[in-house]
């Protein structure tokens, strides 16, 4: 095949837009919205410019797009050190306690803001009864004024959150507009612009200087020049073969549109990553991926195997052989493990007894209250995972009458929910050892590049509220960075060359698509969807996806790397028929790198730290003596190699 170069013979050249700013926010999700809200307070009085770039429409972008039914991190009456213990326990003993502590002391303030901005929060009335968001708004005080939330669990509170993201985005857009007017920018909020890669300073490759992206609606290339950037493009979905295929493909628990951009772009500029071996495999309502938290915690439903046994009890002692006391802490992965044991033994289906739970709750209720309860059961999913309500309706299932099946999902890479993959960042000044603090809070190892939410590794259980709060932390610290660094970094890349690179898949399509009778089958290119399937198959079979019950090993991974190398090579030959497919091409380019980071880290950690998320068949036990440490890595873009190494874990809270 001839080497590919873009001479704009077959693809019309895009308009090139160059935009200059001081503080660039990549993403428009919870962390991004928090960042611009907070940064505006500090940057605008200094005349510093803030710009946000989101691949989608910020009102409904990111993981909270459909809404949520609960805010999973609200400390309220709980002490911060107790929060650290909870996160440590759930994540099997290895977290950055400085980051988690720092978040815990700030997160409630974001929740108070959400309520002030209009988010309906459930309240507990004086007689102990639950008031839904609308009633609570009318008759109970705000949380910040002493109003009592309805706690589903120790850390979780209930909301009517269908419009959660719209409410949070509105405050962010107001802040952006305030900054735009004060600094005289023509535009500072770019929606439907997909950021492809970061650009670093010509003289200092470890200093951020800009980013490049393209519009998914107009033929435009965007070149952003900045002095500091926040990379908050969420986690990574669709790296592994999905459980839902065919007509159900595209259903997932985490958002399919978050495609690993955070991890891939950070890796490409040499930012240190941490705990990329970690993943999240949520137990979910089968086929619709409905979250289980409200059902387990609020409605107090129980799950059993087909024999009616509680697998969290019956499998405990067997699990203890490998995982010792970790079985008693019962982190999220351990709950999965005990369930998977029964599934593998043919004792499924595992069912959650929503019917029993509802009947029990109804015992003390009036008929009107029962109807309300049933409405809430549906709303839990209509607020947040509409597909699940669809699956119930399609299968003639009423949760108050019949139980539902549970199923562990395909793996996701993320740093904000019950997982901790991400980027290694500097911690707070006042808490933690010196080696955890090398600059500004939430700054990566690349100067001026910050992250938050799913981007920050080794500190999960932030959820929506914590991601917003962490975005605020990062936004404020970026302003501090900008105040101390008045220089203007400059990248050496030429905008024309960047355009050629970004639009190469469209040139490839134009040049070769008529070469074969079926444009899907062509020796000169691979369509993004096919590449994605190859990646998913490779990860599924070699890196412990659903078809192997999450089982992998050194030998499997080593075999998988051979295919991964070829997929990586072929990713440079993706084609794009239109802008939409161009988006798919670059998303997959990011997914491949995120997948590789995950697999390289899995290969390095020779133990099974997260049973129920994945297993190293050659090292089935937890090995605290050798592996109670962080696994970090740095990618070399030139040589395409990974340096993976250990960093010590420090326990800061007793
Ligand atoms: O029920 C680019 N989450 C829950 N959090 C809670 O507090 N309560 C819940 O109830 C939660 N549950 C839940 C949750 C998520 C989902 C999908 C479901 C249920 C069904 C988790 C939170 O939502 C999550 O922790 C935060 O949203 C994470 O915040 P952040 O900012 O790290 O990610 P984001 O919000 O997804 O935003 C990402 C943004 O990046 C954009 N983007 N922009 C430009 N260029 C690129 N290359 C880009 N790639 C991505 C996206 O458009 C988006 O704006 S429950 O399961 O527990
Ligand atoms: P989920 O809906 O599964 O995403 O969970 C939402 C919240 O509830 C998270 O904080 C989980 O850790 C917690 N959670 C979910 N299921 C359980 C359970 N069976 N026991 C305890 N906590 C749970």
XYZ file of C-alpha atoms and ligand atoms in Angstrom:
734
model
C 0.000 0.000 0.000
C 1.229 3.475 -0.783
C 2.062 5.635 2.233
C -0.852 7.865 3.092
C -0.521 11.616 2.941
C -3.195 14.229 2.757
C -2.913 16.575 -0.202
C -6.608 17.599 -0.049
C -7.273 15.986 -3.414
C -10.309 14.051 -2.250
C -11.358 15.869 0.900
C -12.253 19.511 0.882
C -9.921 21.475 3.129
C -11.622 22.650 6.340
C -11.736 26.209 7.553
C -9.039 26.673 10.197
C -10.088 28.583 13.319
C -7.382 29.659 15.762
C -8.591 30.536 19.243
C -6.427 32.001 22.003
C -7.224 31.644 25.667
C -5.529 31.407 29.051
C -7.425 28.552 30.647
C -8.710 25.844 28.322
C -11.241 23.299 29.587
C -11.515 20.139 27.469
C -14.862 18.491 28.176
C -18.194 19.818 29.372
C -19.221 17.285 32.006
C -19.475 17.519 35.779
C -15.802 18.321 36.355
C -15.671 20.816 33.486
C -18.788 22.633 34.661
C -17.367 22.826 38.178
C -14.075 24.131 36.837
C -15.471 27.010 34.801
C -17.876 27.991 37.561
C -15.052 28.253 40.078
C -12.407 29.617 37.720
C -14.678 32.502 36.743
C -14.666 33.746 40.337
C -10.870 34.008 40.380
C -9.842 34.431 36.741
C -12.310 37.067 35.562
C -11.187 39.793 37.996
C -7.622 39.195 36.714
C -8.685 39.468 33.079
C -7.780 35.819 32.429
C -9.732 34.172 29.623
C -11.599 30.882 30.113
C -12.674 28.640 27.234
C -14.658 25.389 27.310
C -14.638 22.846 24.467
C -17.140 19.991 24.562
C -17.619 17.281 21.944
C -21.377 17.434 22.587
C -23.992 19.929 23.771
C -23.070 20.787 27.342
C -26.687 20.788 28.589
C -26.797 17.029 28.099
C -23.196 15.935 27.706
C -21.199 13.401 29.683
C -22.238 10.682 32.096
C -25.050 12.730 33.626
C -26.728 13.298 30.246
C -29.911 11.369 31.071
C -29.911 12.585 34.653
C -29.333 10.745 37.925
C -31.559 9.627 40.791
C -29.027 9.974 43.556
C -26.035 12.047 44.514
C -23.645 9.393 45.689
C -21.212 11.592 47.623
C -22.686 13.882 50.249
C -20.891 13.755 53.577
C -23.336 15.760 55.705
C -22.954 14.536 59.264
C -20.128 12.095 58.404
C -16.520 12.961 59.282
C -14.038 13.313 56.401
C -11.656 10.646 57.697
C -14.533 8.163 57.721
C -15.069 8.940 54.014
C -11.399 8.165 53.353
C -11.775 4.814 55.148
C -14.849 3.977 53.083
C -13.137 4.752 49.769
C -10.001 2.858 50.822
C -12.043 -0.169 51.794
C -14.035 -0.184 48.579
C -10.920 0.171 46.428
C -9.061 -2.677 48.110
C -6.660 -0.674 50.219
C -4.806 1.447 47.662
C -5.880 5.056 47.179
C -4.306 8.494 47.278
C -5.665 9.428 50.679
C -4.571 13.059 50.296
C -6.791 13.477 47.231
C -9.744 11.663 48.759
C -9.493 13.652 52.006
C -9.244 16.896 50.069
C -12.352 16.046 48.073
C -14.297 14.898 51.104
C -13.878 18.225 52.851
C -15.228 20.177 49.854
C -17.819 18.056 48.112
C -20.864 19.152 50.121
C -20.445 22.712 48.950
C -21.103 21.608 45.363
C -24.253 19.775 46.460
C -25.463 22.917 48.227
C -24.914 24.863 45.017
C -26.866 22.315 42.956
C -29.814 22.717 45.288
C -29.557 26.500 45.161
C -29.539 26.301 41.348
C -32.817 24.375 41.408
C -32.041 20.655 41.743
C -34.904 18.948 43.632
C -33.426 17.080 46.609
C -35.535 14.626 48.627
C -36.012 15.618 52.247
C -36.824 13.813 55.461
C -39.788 15.424 57.194
C -39.961 15.880 60.960
C -42.117 12.761 61.300
C -39.390 10.776 59.535
C -41.303 10.394 56.250
C -39.628 10.980 52.891
C -40.607 14.009 50.847
C -39.830 13.941 47.138
C -37.889 16.826 45.619
C -40.890 18.973 44.706
C -42.562 18.607 48.112
C -39.255 19.059 49.895
C -38.653 22.288 48.024
C -41.959 23.693 49.239
C -41.891 22.567 52.821
C -38.384 21.773 54.046
C -35.268 23.899 54.455
C -32.352 23.736 52.014
C -29.544 21.324 52.920
C -27.235 24.221 53.697
C -29.838 25.596 56.127
C -30.157 22.352 58.021
C -32.619 20.489 55.750
C -32.287 16.725 56.166
C -31.770 14.717 52.965
C -33.229 11.273 52.379
C -30.232 9.028 52.647
C -30.308 5.871 50.600
C -26.956 4.891 52.061
C -24.453 6.438 54.410
C -22.967 8.574 51.628
C -25.815 8.760 49.109
C -28.818 11.082 48.970
C -31.910 10.906 46.743
C -32.780 13.526 44.131
C -35.285 13.997 41.316
C -32.459 14.402 38.896
C -33.756 14.133 35.346
C -32.535 17.685 34.681
C -29.425 17.460 36.874
C -26.974 18.112 34.038
C -29.016 20.940 32.530
C -29.026 22.695 35.911
C -25.284 22.290 36.433
C -24.557 23.328 32.842
C -26.633 26.480 33.201
C -24.413 27.745 36.019
C -21.310 26.869 34.001
C -22.586 28.665 30.912
C -23.423 31.725 33.004
C -19.863 31.771 34.339
C -18.424 31.394 30.839
C -20.572 34.230 29.549
C -19.516 36.441 32.438
C -15.878 35.764 31.605
C -16.428 36.282 27.885
C -17.987 39.678 28.382
C -15.292 40.786 30.799
C -12.403 39.669 28.601
C -13.886 40.589 25.218
C -13.637 37.186 23.553
C -15.987 36.632 20.612
C -16.714 33.091 21.753
C -15.514 30.953 24.644
C -17.867 27.970 24.638
C -17.378 25.517 21.784
C -19.908 22.698 21.580
C -19.737 19.707 19.253
C -15.984 20.135 18.898
C -14.022 16.936 19.469
C -10.514 17.463 20.808
C -8.066 15.104 19.128
C -4.782 15.889 20.812
C -2.877 18.179 23.118
C 0.001 20.355 22.001
C 3.053 21.125 24.095
C 5.569 23.940 24.115
C 8.209 23.858 21.378
C 10.997 24.335 23.930
C 9.527 22.336 26.760
C 7.670 19.155 25.788
C 6.430 18.827 29.369
C 4.569 22.175 29.273
C 1.040 22.416 27.884
C 0.517 24.954 25.105
C -2.703 24.059 23.292
C -4.983 21.501 21.719
C -6.483 20.695 18.367
C -9.978 19.513 17.522
C -12.641 19.555 14.854
C -16.318 20.355 14.636
C -18.576 17.350 14.228
C -21.159 19.522 12.446
C -19.153 21.941 10.261
C -16.014 21.448 8.230
C -13.801 23.325 10.681
C -10.533 22.602 12.414
C -10.023 24.314 15.756
C -6.563 25.140 17.022
C -6.603 26.262 20.647
C -3.660 28.149 22.124
C -3.611 28.170 25.913
C -1.395 28.645 28.954
C -3.077 26.037 31.062
C -5.494 23.213 30.223
C -7.923 21.046 32.146
C -8.383 17.636 30.578
C -11.756 16.364 31.764
C -13.160 14.290 28.909
C -14.574 11.563 31.189
C -13.790 7.857 31.332
C -13.646 5.151 28.702
C -16.466 2.992 27.391
C -16.635 0.406 24.601
C -13.065 -0.827 24.892
C -14.321 -4.314 25.721
C -16.866 -6.368 23.849
C -20.249 -5.359 25.175
C -22.791 -7.753 26.633
C -25.459 -6.097 24.535
C -24.913 -6.883 20.885
C -27.054 -6.618 17.758
C -30.157 -4.575 18.424
C -29.012 -3.785 21.943
C -25.563 -2.519 20.948
C -24.916 0.970 22.150
C -26.644 0.259 25.426
C -24.152 0.483 28.194
C -24.104 1.665 31.761
C -21.419 4.337 31.373
C -21.758 6.762 28.462
C -20.652 5.360 25.111
C -19.590 8.819 24.044
C -16.777 8.985 26.598
C -14.093 7.181 24.670
C -10.897 7.380 26.671
C -9.843 10.802 25.363
C -8.704 11.813 28.845
C -6.292 8.926 29.281
C -5.098 8.758 25.665
C -4.377 12.458 25.225
C -2.640 12.630 28.603
C -0.531 9.584 27.768
C 0.476 11.019 24.410
C 2.030 14.104 26.012
C 3.860 11.944 28.552
C 1.685 12.559 31.623
C 2.164 9.894 34.290
C -0.837 7.597 34.621
C -1.787 5.644 37.716
C -3.790 2.487 38.459
C -4.808 2.048 34.837
C -5.117 -1.670 35.586
C -8.173 -0.838 37.622
C -11.550 -0.987 35.933
C -15.175 -0.901 36.957
C -17.491 -3.808 36.309
C -20.827 -2.751 37.755
C -23.467 -5.294 38.672
C -26.495 -4.029 36.814
C -30.080 -4.940 35.953
C -29.567 -7.305 33.044
C -29.852 -5.937 29.485
C -30.950 -2.420 30.449
C -27.904 -1.679 32.652
C -30.042 -0.044 35.343
C -27.965 0.874 38.445
C -28.612 -1.139 41.584
C -27.763 1.381 44.335
C -31.262 2.728 44.982
C -32.722 -0.785 44.954
C -30.209 -2.224 47.373
C -29.816 0.775 49.627
C -33.103 2.699 49.564
C -35.639 -0.046 48.834
C -33.609 -2.619 50.793
C -33.955 -5.307 48.116
C -32.021 -8.554 48.471
C -30.382 -10.535 45.691
C -30.131 -14.307 45.602
C -29.139 -17.130 43.305
C -31.735 -19.482 41.757
C -31.719 -21.604 44.929
C -32.726 -18.595 46.976
C -29.285 -18.375 48.612
C -27.604 -15.122 49.527
C -24.334 -15.515 47.645
C -22.650 -12.802 49.726
C -22.938 -15.204 52.674
C -22.656 -18.656 51.117
C -19.493 -17.920 49.115
C -17.622 -15.957 51.751
C -15.441 -18.680 53.191
C -14.404 -20.001 49.805
C -13.428 -16.477 48.736
C -11.485 -15.962 51.957
C -8.910 -18.557 50.844
C -7.496 -16.080 48.333
C -8.647 -12.754 49.639
C -8.460 -13.070 53.436
C -9.936 -10.177 55.393
C -10.694 -8.271 52.198
C -13.800 -10.454 52.000
C -15.168 -8.813 55.148
C -14.727 -5.266 53.846
C -17.004 -6.315 50.962
C -15.928 -3.718 48.446
C -17.852 -3.398 45.204
C -15.539 -5.790 43.340
C -15.844 -8.386 46.118
C -19.655 -8.268 45.896
C -19.254 -8.992 42.180
C -16.829 -11.817 42.893
C -19.243 -13.618 45.199
C -22.002 -13.269 42.616
C -19.775 -14.428 39.757
C -18.822 -17.538 41.759
C -22.461 -18.630 41.677
C -22.939 -17.681 38.051
C -19.950 -19.768 37.023
C -21.247 -22.678 39.096
C -24.518 -22.613 37.157
C -26.513 -21.361 40.130
C -27.937 -18.441 38.178
C -29.898 -16.540 37.251
C -29.094 -14.110 40.011
C -32.177 -12.085 40.794
C -32.834 -8.964 42.791
C -36.137 -9.295 44.614
C -37.690 -5.936 43.917
C -41.146 -7.467 44.446
C -40.373 -8.636 47.975
C -38.780 -5.319 48.882
C -41.736 -3.305 47.596
C -44.238 -5.486 49.439
C -42.325 -5.060 52.667
C -42.148 -1.294 52.279
C -45.868 -1.181 51.420
C -46.830 -2.899 54.695
C -46.872 0.403 56.561
C -48.158 2.588 53.723
C -51.499 3.960 52.606
C -52.647 3.035 49.068
C -51.698 6.542 47.915
C -48.222 6.158 49.388
C -47.858 2.773 47.709
C -48.657 4.309 44.305
C -46.070 6.978 44.986
C -43.513 4.322 45.876
C -44.208 2.457 42.640
C -43.811 5.671 40.683
C -40.469 6.236 42.378
C -39.322 2.747 41.445
C -39.914 3.549 37.775
C -38.593 7.065 38.078
C -35.303 5.764 39.457
C -34.610 4.509 35.934
C -36.594 7.060 33.925
C -34.350 9.663 35.588
C -31.065 8.031 34.729
C -31.118 4.866 32.581
C -34.229 5.113 30.467
C -33.352 1.920 28.581
C -33.947 -0.065 31.776
C -37.509 1.192 32.096
C -37.848 0.295 28.405
C -36.602 -3.252 29.040
C -39.096 -3.694 31.889
C -41.954 -2.401 29.754
C -40.900 -4.477 26.738
C -40.790 -7.645 28.824
C -44.105 -6.975 30.600
C -42.279 -6.690 33.916
C -43.579 -4.713 36.845
C -40.881 -4.438 39.513
C -43.448 -4.562 42.310
C -44.660 -7.934 41.011
C -41.595 -9.780 39.696
C -37.870 -9.860 40.471
C -35.264 -8.822 37.874
C -32.026 -10.477 36.799
C -28.680 -8.942 37.714
C -25.580 -9.232 35.551
C -22.029 -7.887 35.829
C -21.421 -5.615 32.829
C -18.491 -5.316 30.451
C -15.561 -3.401 31.990
C -15.275 0.398 31.930
C -12.217 2.507 32.665
C -13.002 5.386 34.999
C -11.770 7.254 38.027
C -14.883 8.752 39.584
C -17.253 5.847 40.390
C -16.250 2.554 42.064
C -12.971 2.492 40.128
C -9.723 4.429 40.192
C -8.002 4.421 36.782
C -6.563 7.769 35.780
C -3.788 10.314 35.820
C -1.270 10.880 38.603
C -1.795 14.364 40.031
C -0.300 16.647 42.617
C -2.257 16.753 45.878
C -3.174 19.499 48.344
C -0.468 21.539 50.061
C -1.611 20.871 53.603
C -2.190 17.134 53.637
C 0.006 14.278 52.487
C 3.700 13.540 51.986
C 6.002 15.728 49.874
C 6.153 13.179 47.057
C 2.398 13.618 46.523
C 2.731 17.346 46.064
C 4.941 18.764 43.317
C 3.065 21.834 42.264
C -0.500 22.885 42.023
C -3.356 20.826 43.384
C -4.696 18.458 40.639
C -1.902 19.316 38.196
C -0.552 16.330 36.280
C 3.158 15.730 35.703
C 2.860 17.920 32.587
C 3.273 21.568 33.524
C 0.010 23.498 33.270
C -2.067 20.396 32.485
C -4.690 19.645 35.135
C -7.416 17.041 35.450
C -10.394 16.099 37.642
C -13.319 13.660 37.882
C -12.723 10.537 35.851
C -9.294 11.924 34.968
C -7.774 11.755 38.455
C -6.546 8.267 39.283
C -6.233 6.428 42.602
C -9.181 8.252 44.166
C -12.586 6.870 43.198
C -16.014 7.287 44.773
C -16.308 10.926 43.832
C -19.339 10.362 41.638
C -21.188 13.342 40.134
C -20.899 15.702 43.092
C -17.251 14.887 43.770
C -16.349 15.310 40.106
C -17.904 18.769 40.152
C -16.100 19.655 43.389
C -12.807 18.353 42.037
C -13.310 20.393 38.871
C -13.729 23.456 41.067
C -10.524 22.621 42.913
C -8.661 22.264 39.647
C -10.185 25.448 38.194
C -9.092 27.512 41.156
C -5.597 26.058 41.146
C -5.245 26.673 37.428
C -5.800 30.354 38.106
C -3.048 30.220 40.746
C -0.795 28.580 38.160
C -1.591 31.288 35.623
C -0.866 34.046 38.128
C 2.582 32.529 38.727
C 3.343 31.764 35.073
C 2.942 34.806 32.882
C 4.911 33.339 29.993
C 3.142 32.348 26.797
C 4.030 28.835 25.710
C 3.971 28.130 21.973
C 3.759 24.850 20.110
C 5.720 24.224 16.946
C 2.977 22.410 15.036
C 1.669 24.178 11.980
C -2.128 24.527 11.731
C -2.092 23.380 8.089
C -0.256 20.185 9.022
C -2.604 19.560 11.921
C -5.566 19.885 9.580
C -4.017 17.342 7.208
C -3.523 14.879 10.031
C -6.958 15.287 11.609
C -8.835 15.013 8.302
C -6.665 12.236 6.859
C -9.437 9.607 7.329
C -11.736 11.661 5.065
C -9.065 11.989 2.397
C -8.538 8.215 2.609
C -12.244 7.634 2.109
C -12.428 9.977 -0.868
C -9.427 8.405 -2.511
C -10.241 4.733 -2.074
C -13.918 4.149 -1.387
C -14.692 3.408 -5.036
C -11.860 0.894 -5.261
C -14.050 -2.033 -4.214
C -17.695 -2.844 -4.932
C -18.567 -2.792 -1.228
C -17.040 0.262 0.456
C -16.932 -1.618 3.761
C -14.397 -4.085 2.389
C -11.337 -2.327 1.111
C -7.618 -3.103 1.165
C -6.720 0.543 1.689
C -8.609 1.306 4.871
C -10.593 0.011 7.798
C -13.883 1.573 8.857
C -13.909 2.817 12.468
C -16.716 0.492 13.495
C -14.719 -2.525 12.319
C -11.621 -1.371 14.132
C -13.675 -0.937 17.278
C -14.971 -4.492 16.992
C -11.441 -5.802 16.571
C -10.322 -3.907 19.632
C -13.275 -5.149 21.655
C -12.684 -8.750 20.632
C -9.003 -8.550 21.466
C -9.582 -6.985 24.878
C -12.455 -9.339 25.631
C -10.489 -12.488 24.898
C -7.036 -11.567 26.175
C -7.580 -8.866 28.785
C -10.432 -10.429 30.720
C -13.768 -9.353 29.311
C -17.191 -10.883 29.742
C -16.619 -13.963 27.601
C -13.797 -15.214 29.818
C -15.539 -14.193 33.052
C -12.930 -11.434 33.423
C -10.045 -13.921 33.452
C -6.609 -13.041 32.096
C -2.952 -13.896 32.752
C 0.564 -12.980 31.627
C 0.446 -15.454 28.754
C -2.964 -14.268 27.557
C -1.956 -10.630 27.766
C 1.310 -11.253 25.934
C -0.618 -12.917 23.126
C -3.104 -10.056 23.112
C -0.358 -7.440 22.763
C 0.533 -8.927 19.374
C -2.986 -8.184 18.129
C -3.112 -4.856 19.908
C 0.048 -3.757 18.099
C -1.582 -4.556 14.778
C -4.785 -2.769 15.743
C -2.702 0.249 16.703
C -0.903 0.127 13.374
C -4.179 -0.234 11.486
C -5.783 2.585 13.432
C -3.720 4.944 11.258
C -5.626 3.599 8.257
C -9.135 4.359 9.428
C -11.376 6.070 6.903
C -14.260 8.472 7.409
C -17.116 8.974 4.985
C -18.327 12.078 6.792
C -17.732 14.176 9.896
C -19.658 11.737 12.041
C -17.397 8.894 11.019
C -14.392 11.132 11.539
C -15.543 11.471 15.139
C -15.807 7.684 15.378
C -12.309 7.320 13.963
C -10.680 9.606 16.503
C -12.718 8.196 19.374
C -11.368 4.778 18.484
C -7.847 6.095 18.201
C -8.216 7.218 21.828
C -9.839 3.952 22.879
C -6.935 1.918 21.525
C -4.386 3.829 23.584
C -6.534 3.716 26.719
C -6.975 -0.034 26.186
C -3.252 -0.509 25.819
C -2.561 1.415 29.021
C -5.061 -0.816 30.818
C -3.552 -4.035 29.486
C 0.058 -2.940 30.140
C -0.812 -2.147 33.752
C -2.674 -5.450 34.152
C 0.410 -7.244 32.872
C 2.625 -5.467 35.386
C 0.536 -6.066 38.538
C 1.164 -9.701 39.392
C -1.769 -10.344 41.694
C -5.565 -10.231 41.648
C -6.182 -7.000 43.536
C -9.753 -6.586 42.281
C -11.504 -9.980 42.171
C -14.862 -9.500 40.488
C -13.389 -6.784 38.245
C -10.678 -8.987 36.749
C -8.500 -11.967 37.595
C -4.884 -12.786 36.885
C -5.245 -16.564 36.542
C -1.517 -16.949 37.151
C -1.711 -14.905 40.388
C -5.182 -15.469 41.788
C -4.600 -14.105 45.274
C -4.071 -10.617 46.665
C -0.396 -10.130 47.488
C -0.121 -7.206 49.903
C 3.550 -7.826 50.551
C 4.584 -7.043 46.992
C 1.672 -5.140 45.512
C 0.167 -2.794 48.089
C 1.456 0.046 45.945
C 0.410 2.164 42.997
C 1.215 1.006 39.494
C 2.108 4.025 37.358
C 3.245 4.448 33.775
C 4.606 6.906 31.253
C 4.060 6.462 27.536
C 6.685 7.473 24.998
C 4.905 8.670 21.888
C 8.040 8.518 19.733
C 9.005 4.944 20.510
C 5.418 3.858 21.260
C 6.602 2.125 24.423
C 5.367 2.120 28.009
C 7.472 2.469 31.114
C 5.448 0.849 33.906
C 6.649 1.082 37.502
C 5.640 1.031 41.178
C 5.049 4.010 43.450
C 4.644 3.631 47.200
C 1.254 3.876 48.882
C 1.103 5.932 52.086
C -1.643 5.422 54.597
C -2.543 8.873 55.960
C -5.760 8.132 57.827
C -5.605 5.463 60.505
O -26.520 5.220 39.805
C -15.011 15.534 25.177
N -22.720 8.417 38.102
C -23.316 8.673 39.342
N -22.979 9.688 40.171
C -23.783 10.044 41.233
O -23.452 10.986 41.980
N -24.957 9.386 41.479
C -25.362 8.324 40.707
O -26.465 7.808 40.875
C -24.423 7.827 39.718
N -24.763 6.734 38.882
C -24.542 6.906 37.511
C -23.436 7.698 37.105
C -23.150 7.766 35.736
C -23.987 7.106 34.816
C -23.648 7.170 33.360
C -25.125 6.397 35.250
C -25.398 6.312 36.598
C -26.054 5.740 34.278
C -21.349 8.878 37.889
C -21.166 10.337 37.477
O -22.053 10.665 36.463
C -19.710 10.561 37.044
O -18.925 10.207 38.146
C -19.370 12.005 36.641
O -20.251 12.473 35.658
C -17.936 12.121 36.113
O -17.680 13.449 35.759
P -16.573 13.865 34.615
O -16.649 15.329 34.462
O -15.282 13.233 34.926
O -17.125 13.131 33.270
P -18.455 13.445 32.417
O -19.497 14.070 33.271
O -18.833 12.178 31.755
O -17.986 14.516 31.318
C -17.115 14.215 30.261
C -17.201 15.348 29.248
O -16.182 15.262 28.270
C -16.725 15.473 26.973
N -15.772 14.830 26.051
N -15.008 16.844 24.883
C -14.127 17.267 23.933
N -13.256 16.430 23.292
C -13.245 15.100 23.574
N -12.355 14.285 22.954
C -14.165 14.607 24.542
N -14.441 13.362 25.046
C -15.416 13.527 25.971
C -18.125 14.892 27.076
O -18.989 15.406 26.081
C -18.524 15.394 28.463
O -18.940 16.730 28.404
S -25.109 5.233 39.551
O -24.724 4.215 38.602
O -24.344 5.121 40.754
P -24.782 1.841 41.911
O -26.221 2.212 41.750
O -24.532 0.385 41.883
O -23.891 2.619 41.012
O -24.395 2.297 43.362
C -24.681 3.551 43.868
C -24.080 3.647 45.235
O -24.580 2.619 46.068
C -22.580 3.487 45.241
O -22.096 4.344 46.239
C -22.378 2.028 45.607
O -21.151 1.788 46.240
C -23.541 1.767 46.547
N -24.038 0.384 46.487
C -24.599 -0.252 45.434
N -24.971 -1.496 45.750
C -24.648 -1.674 47.051
C -24.781 -2.756 47.973
N -25.312 -3.926 47.618
N -24.321 -2.558 49.210
C -23.764 -1.386 49.584
N -23.612 -0.335 48.772
C -24.052 -0.460 47.526
